[in-house]
Tab-separated table of C-alpha atoms and ligand atoms in Angstrom:
chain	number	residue	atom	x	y	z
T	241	UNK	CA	131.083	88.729	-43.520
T	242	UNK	CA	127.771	87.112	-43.638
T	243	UNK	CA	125.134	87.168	-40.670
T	244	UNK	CA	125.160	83.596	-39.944
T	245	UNK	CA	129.395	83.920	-39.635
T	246	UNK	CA	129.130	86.588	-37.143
T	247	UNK	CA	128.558	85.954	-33.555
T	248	UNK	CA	125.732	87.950	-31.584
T	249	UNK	CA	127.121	91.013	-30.977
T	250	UNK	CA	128.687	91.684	-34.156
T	251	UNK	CA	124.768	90.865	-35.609
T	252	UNK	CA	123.069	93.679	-32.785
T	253	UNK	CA	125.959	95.630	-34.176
T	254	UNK	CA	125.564	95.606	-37.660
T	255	UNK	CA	122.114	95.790	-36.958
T	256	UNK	CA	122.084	98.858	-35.370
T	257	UNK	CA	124.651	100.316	-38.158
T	258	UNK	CA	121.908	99.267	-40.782
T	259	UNK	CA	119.108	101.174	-38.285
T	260	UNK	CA	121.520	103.977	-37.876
T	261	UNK	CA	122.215	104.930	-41.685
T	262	UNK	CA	118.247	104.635	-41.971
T	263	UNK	CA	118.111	101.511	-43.929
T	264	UNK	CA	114.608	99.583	-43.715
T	265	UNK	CA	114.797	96.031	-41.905
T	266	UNK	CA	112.625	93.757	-44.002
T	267	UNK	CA	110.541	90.349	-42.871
T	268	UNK	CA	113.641	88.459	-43.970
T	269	UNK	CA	116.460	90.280	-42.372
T	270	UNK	CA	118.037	89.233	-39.217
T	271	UNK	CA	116.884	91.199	-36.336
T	272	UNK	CA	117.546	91.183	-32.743
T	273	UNK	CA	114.774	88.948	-30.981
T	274	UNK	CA	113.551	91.837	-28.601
T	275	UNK	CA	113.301	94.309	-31.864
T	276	UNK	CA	110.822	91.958	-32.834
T	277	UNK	CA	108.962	91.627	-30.073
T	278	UNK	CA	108.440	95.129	-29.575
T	279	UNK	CA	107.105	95.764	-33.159
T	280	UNK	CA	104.423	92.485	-32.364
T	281	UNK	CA	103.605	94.332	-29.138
T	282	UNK	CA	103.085	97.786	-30.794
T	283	UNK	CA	102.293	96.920	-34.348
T	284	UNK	CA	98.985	94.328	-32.862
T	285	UNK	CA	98.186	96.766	-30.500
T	286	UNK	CA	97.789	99.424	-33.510
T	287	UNK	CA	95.735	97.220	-35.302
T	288	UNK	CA	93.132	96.673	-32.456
T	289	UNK	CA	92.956	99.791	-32.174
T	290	UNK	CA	92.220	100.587	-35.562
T	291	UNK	CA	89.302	97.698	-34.860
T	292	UNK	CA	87.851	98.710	-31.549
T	293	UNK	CA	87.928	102.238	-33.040
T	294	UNK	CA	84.920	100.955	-35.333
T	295	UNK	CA	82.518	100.356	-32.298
T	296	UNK	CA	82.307	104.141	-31.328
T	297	UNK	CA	81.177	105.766	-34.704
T	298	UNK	CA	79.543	102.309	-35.500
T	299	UNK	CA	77.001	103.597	-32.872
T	300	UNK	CA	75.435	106.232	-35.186
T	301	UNK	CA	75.467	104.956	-38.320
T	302	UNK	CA	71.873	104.129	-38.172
T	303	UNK	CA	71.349	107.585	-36.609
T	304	UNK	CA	73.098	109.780	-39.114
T	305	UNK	CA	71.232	113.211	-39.654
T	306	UNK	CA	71.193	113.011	-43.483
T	307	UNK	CA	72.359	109.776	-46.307
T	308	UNK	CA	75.197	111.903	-47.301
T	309	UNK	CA	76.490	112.298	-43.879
T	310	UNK	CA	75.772	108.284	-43.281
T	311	UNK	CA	77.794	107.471	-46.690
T	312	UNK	CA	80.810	109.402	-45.311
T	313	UNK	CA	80.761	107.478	-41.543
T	314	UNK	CA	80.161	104.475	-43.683
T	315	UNK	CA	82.957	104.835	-45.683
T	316	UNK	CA	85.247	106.004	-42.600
T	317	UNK	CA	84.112	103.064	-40.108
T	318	UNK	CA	84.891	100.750	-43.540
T	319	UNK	CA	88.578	102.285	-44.361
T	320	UNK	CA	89.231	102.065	-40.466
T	321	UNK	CA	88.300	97.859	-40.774
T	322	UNK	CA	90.982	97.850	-43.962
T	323	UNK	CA	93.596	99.744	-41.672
T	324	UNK	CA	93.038	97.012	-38.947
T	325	UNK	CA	93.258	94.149	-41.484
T	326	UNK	CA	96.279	96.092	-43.159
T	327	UNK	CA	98.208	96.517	-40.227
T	328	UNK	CA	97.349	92.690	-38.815
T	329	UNK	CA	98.644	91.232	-42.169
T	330	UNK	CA	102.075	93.327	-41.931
T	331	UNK	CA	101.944	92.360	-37.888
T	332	UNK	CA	101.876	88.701	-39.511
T	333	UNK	CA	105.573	89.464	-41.000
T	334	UNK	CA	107.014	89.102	-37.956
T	335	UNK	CA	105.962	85.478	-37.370
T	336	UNK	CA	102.524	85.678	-35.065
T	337	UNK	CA	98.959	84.290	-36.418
T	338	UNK	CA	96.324	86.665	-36.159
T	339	UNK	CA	94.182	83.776	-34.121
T	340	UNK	CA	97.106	84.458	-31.945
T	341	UNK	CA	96.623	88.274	-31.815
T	342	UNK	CA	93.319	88.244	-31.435
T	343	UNK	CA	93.205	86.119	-28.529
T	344	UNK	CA	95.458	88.268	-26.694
T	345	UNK	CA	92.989	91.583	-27.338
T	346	UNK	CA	90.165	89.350	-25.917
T	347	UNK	CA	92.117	88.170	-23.361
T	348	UNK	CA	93.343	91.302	-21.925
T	349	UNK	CA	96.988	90.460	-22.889
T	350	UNK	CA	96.928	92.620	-25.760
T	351	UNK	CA	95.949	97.229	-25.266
T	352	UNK	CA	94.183	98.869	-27.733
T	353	UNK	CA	94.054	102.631	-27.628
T	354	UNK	CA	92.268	103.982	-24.374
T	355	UNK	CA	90.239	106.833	-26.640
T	356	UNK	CA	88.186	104.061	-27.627
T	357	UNK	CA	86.681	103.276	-23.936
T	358	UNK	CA	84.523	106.857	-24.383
T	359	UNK	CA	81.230	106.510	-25.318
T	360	UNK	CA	79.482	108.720	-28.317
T	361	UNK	CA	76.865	110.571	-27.151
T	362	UNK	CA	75.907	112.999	-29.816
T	363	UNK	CA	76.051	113.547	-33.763
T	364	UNK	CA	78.818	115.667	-32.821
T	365	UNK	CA	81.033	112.992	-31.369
T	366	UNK	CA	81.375	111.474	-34.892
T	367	UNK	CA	83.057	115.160	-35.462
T	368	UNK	CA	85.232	115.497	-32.896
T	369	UNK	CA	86.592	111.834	-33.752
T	370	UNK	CA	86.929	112.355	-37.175
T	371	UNK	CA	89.077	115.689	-36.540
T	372	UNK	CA	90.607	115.294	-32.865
T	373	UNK	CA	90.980	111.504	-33.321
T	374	UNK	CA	92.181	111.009	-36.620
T	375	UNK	CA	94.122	114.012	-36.389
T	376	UNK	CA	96.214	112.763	-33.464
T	377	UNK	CA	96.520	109.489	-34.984
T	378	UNK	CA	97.796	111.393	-38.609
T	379	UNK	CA	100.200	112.857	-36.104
T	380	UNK	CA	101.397	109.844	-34.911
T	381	UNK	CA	100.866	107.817	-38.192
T	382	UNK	CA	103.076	110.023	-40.521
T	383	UNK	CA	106.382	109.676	-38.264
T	384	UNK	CA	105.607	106.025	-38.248
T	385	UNK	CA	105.691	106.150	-41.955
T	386	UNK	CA	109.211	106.805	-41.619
T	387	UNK	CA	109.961	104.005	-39.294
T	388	UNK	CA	112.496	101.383	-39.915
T	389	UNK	CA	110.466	98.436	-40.377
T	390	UNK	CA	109.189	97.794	-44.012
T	391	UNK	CA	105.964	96.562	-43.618
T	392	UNK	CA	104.768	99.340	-40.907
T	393	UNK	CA	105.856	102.182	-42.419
T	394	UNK	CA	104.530	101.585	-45.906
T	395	UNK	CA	101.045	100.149	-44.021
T	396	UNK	CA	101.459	103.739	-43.007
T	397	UNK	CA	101.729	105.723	-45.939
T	398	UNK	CA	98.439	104.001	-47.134
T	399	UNK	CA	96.370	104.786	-44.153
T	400	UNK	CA	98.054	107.826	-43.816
T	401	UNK	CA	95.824	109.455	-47.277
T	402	UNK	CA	92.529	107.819	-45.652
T	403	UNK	CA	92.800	109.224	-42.321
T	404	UNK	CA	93.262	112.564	-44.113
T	405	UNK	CA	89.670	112.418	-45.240
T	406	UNK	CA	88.500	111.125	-41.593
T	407	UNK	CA	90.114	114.058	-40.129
T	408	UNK	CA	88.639	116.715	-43.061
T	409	UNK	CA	85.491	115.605	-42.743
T	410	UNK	CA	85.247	115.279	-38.667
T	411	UNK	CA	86.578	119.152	-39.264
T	412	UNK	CA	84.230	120.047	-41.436
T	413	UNK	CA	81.322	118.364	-39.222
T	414	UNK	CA	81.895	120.232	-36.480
T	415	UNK	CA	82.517	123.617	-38.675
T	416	UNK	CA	78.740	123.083	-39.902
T	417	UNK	CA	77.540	122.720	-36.189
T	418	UNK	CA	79.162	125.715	-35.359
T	419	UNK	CA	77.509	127.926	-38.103
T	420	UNK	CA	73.999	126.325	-36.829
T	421	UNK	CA	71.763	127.118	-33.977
T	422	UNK	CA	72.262	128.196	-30.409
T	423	UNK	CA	71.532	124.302	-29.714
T	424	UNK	CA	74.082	122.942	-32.317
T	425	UNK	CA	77.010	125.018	-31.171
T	426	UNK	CA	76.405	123.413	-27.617
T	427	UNK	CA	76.242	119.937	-29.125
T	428	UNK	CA	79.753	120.714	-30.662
T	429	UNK	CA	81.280	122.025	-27.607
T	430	UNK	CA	79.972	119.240	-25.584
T	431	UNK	CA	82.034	116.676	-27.689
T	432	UNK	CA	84.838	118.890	-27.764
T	433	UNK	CA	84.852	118.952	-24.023
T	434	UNK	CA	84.731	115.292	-23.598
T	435	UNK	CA	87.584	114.330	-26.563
T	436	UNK	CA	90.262	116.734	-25.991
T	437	UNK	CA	92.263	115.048	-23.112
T	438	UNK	CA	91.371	111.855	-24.291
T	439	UNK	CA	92.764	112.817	-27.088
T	440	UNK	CA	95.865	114.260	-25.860
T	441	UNK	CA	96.431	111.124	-23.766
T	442	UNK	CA	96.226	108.901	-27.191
T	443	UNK	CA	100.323	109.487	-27.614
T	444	UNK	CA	101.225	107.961	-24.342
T	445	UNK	CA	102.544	108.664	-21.076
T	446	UNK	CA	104.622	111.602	-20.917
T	447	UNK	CA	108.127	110.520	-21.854
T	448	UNK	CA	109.239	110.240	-18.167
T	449	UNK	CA	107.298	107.356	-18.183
T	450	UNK	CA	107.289	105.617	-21.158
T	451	UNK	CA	109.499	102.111	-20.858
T	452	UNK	CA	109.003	101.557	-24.221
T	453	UNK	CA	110.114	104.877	-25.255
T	454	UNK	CA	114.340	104.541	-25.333
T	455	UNK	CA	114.440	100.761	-27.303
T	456	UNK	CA	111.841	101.793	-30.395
T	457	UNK	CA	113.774	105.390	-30.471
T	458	UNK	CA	116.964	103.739	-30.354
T	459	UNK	CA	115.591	101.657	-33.529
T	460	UNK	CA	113.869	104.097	-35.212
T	461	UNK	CA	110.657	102.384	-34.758
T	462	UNK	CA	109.432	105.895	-32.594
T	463	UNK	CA	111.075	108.884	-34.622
T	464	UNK	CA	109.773	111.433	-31.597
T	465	UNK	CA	109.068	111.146	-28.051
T	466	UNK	CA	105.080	110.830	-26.681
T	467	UNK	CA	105.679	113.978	-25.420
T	468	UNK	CA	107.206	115.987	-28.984
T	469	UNK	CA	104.094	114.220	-30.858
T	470	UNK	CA	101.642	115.618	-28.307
T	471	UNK	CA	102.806	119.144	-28.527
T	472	UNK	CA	102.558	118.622	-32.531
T	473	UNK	CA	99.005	117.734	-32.016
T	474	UNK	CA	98.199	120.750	-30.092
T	475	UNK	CA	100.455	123.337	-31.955
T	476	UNK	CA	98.541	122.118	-34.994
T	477	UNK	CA	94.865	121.862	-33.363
T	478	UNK	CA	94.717	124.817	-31.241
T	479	UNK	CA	94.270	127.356	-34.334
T	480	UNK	CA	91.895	125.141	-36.295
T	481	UNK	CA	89.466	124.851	-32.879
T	482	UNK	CA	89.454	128.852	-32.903
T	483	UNK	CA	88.885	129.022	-36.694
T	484	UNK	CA	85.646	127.732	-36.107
T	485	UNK	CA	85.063	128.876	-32.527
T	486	UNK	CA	85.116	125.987	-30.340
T	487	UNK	CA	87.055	126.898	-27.409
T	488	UNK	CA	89.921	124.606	-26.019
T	489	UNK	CA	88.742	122.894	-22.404
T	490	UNK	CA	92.078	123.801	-20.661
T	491	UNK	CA	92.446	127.546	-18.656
T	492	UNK	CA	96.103	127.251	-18.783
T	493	UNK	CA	96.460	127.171	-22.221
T	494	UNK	CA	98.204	129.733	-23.575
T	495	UNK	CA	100.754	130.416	-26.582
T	496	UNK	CA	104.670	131.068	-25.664
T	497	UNK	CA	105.927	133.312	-27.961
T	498	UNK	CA	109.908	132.605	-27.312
T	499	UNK	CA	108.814	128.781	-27.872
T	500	UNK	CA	106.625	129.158	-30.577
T	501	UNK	CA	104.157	126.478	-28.661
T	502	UNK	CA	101.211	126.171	-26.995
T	503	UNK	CA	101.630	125.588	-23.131
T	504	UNK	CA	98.950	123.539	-21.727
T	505	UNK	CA	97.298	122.577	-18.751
T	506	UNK	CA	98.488	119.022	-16.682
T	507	UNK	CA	97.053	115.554	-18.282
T	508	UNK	CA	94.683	113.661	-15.604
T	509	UNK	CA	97.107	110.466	-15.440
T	510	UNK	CA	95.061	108.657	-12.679
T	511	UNK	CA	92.464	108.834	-15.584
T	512	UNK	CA	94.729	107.614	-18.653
T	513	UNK	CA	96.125	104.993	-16.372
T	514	UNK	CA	92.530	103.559	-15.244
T	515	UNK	CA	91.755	103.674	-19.164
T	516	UNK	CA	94.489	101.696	-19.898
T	517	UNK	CA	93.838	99.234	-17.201
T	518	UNK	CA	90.514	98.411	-18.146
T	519	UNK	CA	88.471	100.551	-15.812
T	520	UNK	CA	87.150	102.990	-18.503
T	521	UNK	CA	84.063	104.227	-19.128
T	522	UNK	CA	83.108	102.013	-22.306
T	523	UNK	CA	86.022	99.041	-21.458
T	524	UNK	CA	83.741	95.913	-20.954
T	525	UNK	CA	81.404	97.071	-23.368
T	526	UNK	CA	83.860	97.016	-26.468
T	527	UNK	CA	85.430	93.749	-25.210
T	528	UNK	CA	82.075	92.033	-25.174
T	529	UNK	CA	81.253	93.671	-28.534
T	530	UNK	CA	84.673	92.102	-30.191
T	531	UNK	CA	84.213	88.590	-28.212
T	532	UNK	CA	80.704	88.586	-29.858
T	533	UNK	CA	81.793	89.607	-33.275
T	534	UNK	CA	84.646	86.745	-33.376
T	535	UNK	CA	81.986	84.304	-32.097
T	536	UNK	CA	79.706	85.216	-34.425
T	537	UNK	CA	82.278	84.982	-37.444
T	538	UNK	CA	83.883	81.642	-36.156
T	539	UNK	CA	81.899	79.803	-39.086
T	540	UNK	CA	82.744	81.812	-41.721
T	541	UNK	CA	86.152	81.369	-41.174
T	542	UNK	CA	85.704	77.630	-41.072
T	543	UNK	CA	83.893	77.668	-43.914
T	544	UNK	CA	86.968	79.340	-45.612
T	545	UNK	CA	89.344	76.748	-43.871
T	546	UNK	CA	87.762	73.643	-45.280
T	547	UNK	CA	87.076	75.450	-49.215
T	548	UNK	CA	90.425	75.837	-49.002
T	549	UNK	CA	91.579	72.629	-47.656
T	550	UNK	CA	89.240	71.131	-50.731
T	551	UNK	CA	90.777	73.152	-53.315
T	552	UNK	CA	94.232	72.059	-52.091
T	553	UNK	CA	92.821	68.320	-52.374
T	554	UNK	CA	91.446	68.897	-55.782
T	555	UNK	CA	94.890	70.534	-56.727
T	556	UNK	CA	97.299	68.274	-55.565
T	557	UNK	CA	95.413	65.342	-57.050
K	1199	3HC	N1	96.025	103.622	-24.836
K	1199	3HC	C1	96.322	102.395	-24.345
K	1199	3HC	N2	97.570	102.030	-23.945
K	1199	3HC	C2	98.540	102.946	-24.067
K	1199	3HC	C3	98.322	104.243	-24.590
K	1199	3HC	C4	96.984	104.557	-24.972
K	1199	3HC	N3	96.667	105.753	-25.447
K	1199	3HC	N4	99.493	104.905	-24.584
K	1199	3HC	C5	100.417	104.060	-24.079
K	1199	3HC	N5	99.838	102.905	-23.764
K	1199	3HC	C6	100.498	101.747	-23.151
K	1199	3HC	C7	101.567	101.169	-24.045
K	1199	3HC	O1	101.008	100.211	-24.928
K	1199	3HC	C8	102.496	100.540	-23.007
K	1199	3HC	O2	101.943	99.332	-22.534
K	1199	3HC	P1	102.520	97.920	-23.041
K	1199	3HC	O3	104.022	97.988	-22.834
K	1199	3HC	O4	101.832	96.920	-22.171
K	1199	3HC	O5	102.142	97.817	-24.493
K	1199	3HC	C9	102.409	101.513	-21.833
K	1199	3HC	O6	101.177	102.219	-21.998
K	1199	3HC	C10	103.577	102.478	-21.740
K	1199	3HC	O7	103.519	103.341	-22.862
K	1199	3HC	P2	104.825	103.599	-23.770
K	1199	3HC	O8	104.859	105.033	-24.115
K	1199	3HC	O9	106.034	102.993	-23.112
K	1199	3HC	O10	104.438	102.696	-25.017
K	1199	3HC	P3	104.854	102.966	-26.541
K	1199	3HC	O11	106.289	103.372	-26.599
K	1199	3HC	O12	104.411	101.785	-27.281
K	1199	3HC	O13	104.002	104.268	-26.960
K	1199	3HC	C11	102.076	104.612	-28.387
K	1199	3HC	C12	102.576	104.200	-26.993
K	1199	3HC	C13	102.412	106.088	-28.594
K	1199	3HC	C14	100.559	104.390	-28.473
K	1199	3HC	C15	102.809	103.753	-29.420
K	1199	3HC	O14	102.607	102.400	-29.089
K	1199	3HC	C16	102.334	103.977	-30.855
K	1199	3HC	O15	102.669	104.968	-31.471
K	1199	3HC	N6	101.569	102.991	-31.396
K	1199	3HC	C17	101.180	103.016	-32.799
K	1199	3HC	C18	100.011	103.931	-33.052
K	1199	3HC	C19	98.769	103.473	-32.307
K	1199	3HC	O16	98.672	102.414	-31.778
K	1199	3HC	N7	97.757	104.347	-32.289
K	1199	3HC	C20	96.530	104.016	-31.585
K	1199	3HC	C21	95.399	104.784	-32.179
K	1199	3HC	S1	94.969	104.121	-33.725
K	1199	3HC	C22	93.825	105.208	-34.292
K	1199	3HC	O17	93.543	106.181	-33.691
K	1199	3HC	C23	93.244	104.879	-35.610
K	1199	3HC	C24	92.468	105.994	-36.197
K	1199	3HC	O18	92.249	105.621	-37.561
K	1199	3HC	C25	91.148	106.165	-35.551
């Protein structure tokens, strides 16, 4: 029977069947109203993220220690525009503008990832990005690749091979810092110190209090809880942080043999939570930084309007 026979709850039904035996829902499909929704919602909210996440490491371009080193933040603070554009454009799918997107994130209406309200204040922050950062976003970004919706989960298998270089090189900043001076080493731990709840926070509230959580597992949008990808983070970090002796800012970590994971200390959630609600340390600053960019670009994108209302002219005549 075709979709537009059925009635509604034969539709939510078959379209939970299709989500169920892992088929991909595509632009065109009929999907439930709410499904949609909550992709707009998390799929934007990605992409601002991906954005705002410019502003931080944007900071030291100019200040990079050596033109090697500012050729690889270039490239990184570049790729992370493309994933922001990428991820708008398969946002788009679902039937929102990006004008539309945009003016929630400078409204307020619209989150963008709370790690990007810290400010950078060393050479070795553009490490512990790179590796703590990017690493917990590969976390999250390669079970997203799996998801159900088309357009997100191959935007995700593309991003997915350029974070890997954002995370190898953060690593490998922060290795070099380690095997410098007394000074250096310092300057590494200091970032570490400041990133690594941040971090940790970047996959959510703990699942106990994640609304979202349930629907997007339900439909395969989330393959694991905030909770399972956190623990994957810090299963996989924990080692790589002692490889190149940087020690872990948490006194109750400790590894659990019978689980075969790290146990860690508790998450400051009155922090996360103030983050998230635009109290932050670096909040207003990277608001008034995007307003001013989009302000500042409003007559380009004019200019592209009316060339291509012309060219449509000159066609159609
Ligand atoms: N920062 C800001 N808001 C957050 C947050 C965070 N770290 N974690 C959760 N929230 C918000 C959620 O957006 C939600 O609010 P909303 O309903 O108003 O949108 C609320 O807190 C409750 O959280 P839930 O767990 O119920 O929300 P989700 O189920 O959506 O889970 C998420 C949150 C894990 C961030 C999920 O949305 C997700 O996986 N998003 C896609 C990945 C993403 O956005 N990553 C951001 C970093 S991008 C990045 O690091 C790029 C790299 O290249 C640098």
């Amino acid at each position: 029977m075709s979709v537009a026979m059925m009635s509604e709850e034969q539709r939510e039904a078959e379209f939970q069947r299709r989500i169920d035996s892992g088929e991909v829902i595509e632009p065109k499909d009929w999907m439930p109203e709410r499904y949609r929704k909550q992709l707009i919602r998390m799929m934007s909210q990605h992409a601002h993220s991906e954005i705002v996440g410019m502003l931080p490491e944007g900071n030291w371009i100019t200040r990079a220690p050596s033109l090697a080193r500012k050729a690889i933040l270039l490239a990184k603070v570049q790729d992370e525009a493309g994933h922001g554009l990428y991820i708008y454009s398969a946002t788009e799918t679902l039937g929102i503008d990006r004008a539309e997107m945009i003016n929630q994130l400078h409204t307020g209406k619209a989150k963008y990832s709370s790690i990007f309200n810290y400010p950078t204040l060393s050479w070795a922050d553009m490490g512990a990005i790179g590796w703590l950062v990017d690493g917990a976003a590969i976390v999250n970004q390669t079970a997203l690749a799996k998801c159900s919706y088309g357009p997100y989960s191959r935007a995700m298998l593309r991003i997915c091979k350029e974070e890997n270089f954002h995370n190898k090189q953060g690593y490998q900043l922060l290795a070099y810092l380690m095997r410098g001076t007394k000074e250096q080493q310092e300057m590494a731990q200091d970032a570490m110190n400041r990133f690594w709840w941040p971090a940790l926070m970047m996959f959510g509230p703990s699942d106990t209090n994640s609304p979202n959580s349930d629907e997007l597992m339900r439909w395969k949008v989330k393959l694991y809880s905030n909770d399972h990808l956190r623990q994957r983070f810090i299963d996989r970090t924990v080692p790589q942080a002692e490889a190149i002796g940087l020690r872990i800012p948490d006194p109750d970590l400790k590894w659990n043999e019978q689980t075969r994971h790290y146990e860690f200390g508790k998450i400051n959630w009155d922090e996360f939570y103030a983050v998230v609600a635009g109290n932050g340390p670096c909040n207003h600053e990277r608001m008034s930084a995007r307003r001013k960019a989009d302000e500042e670009g409003r007559w380009v994108r004019e200019a592209a309007r009316e060339y291509a209302r012309k060219k449509s002219m000159v066609t159609a005549a």
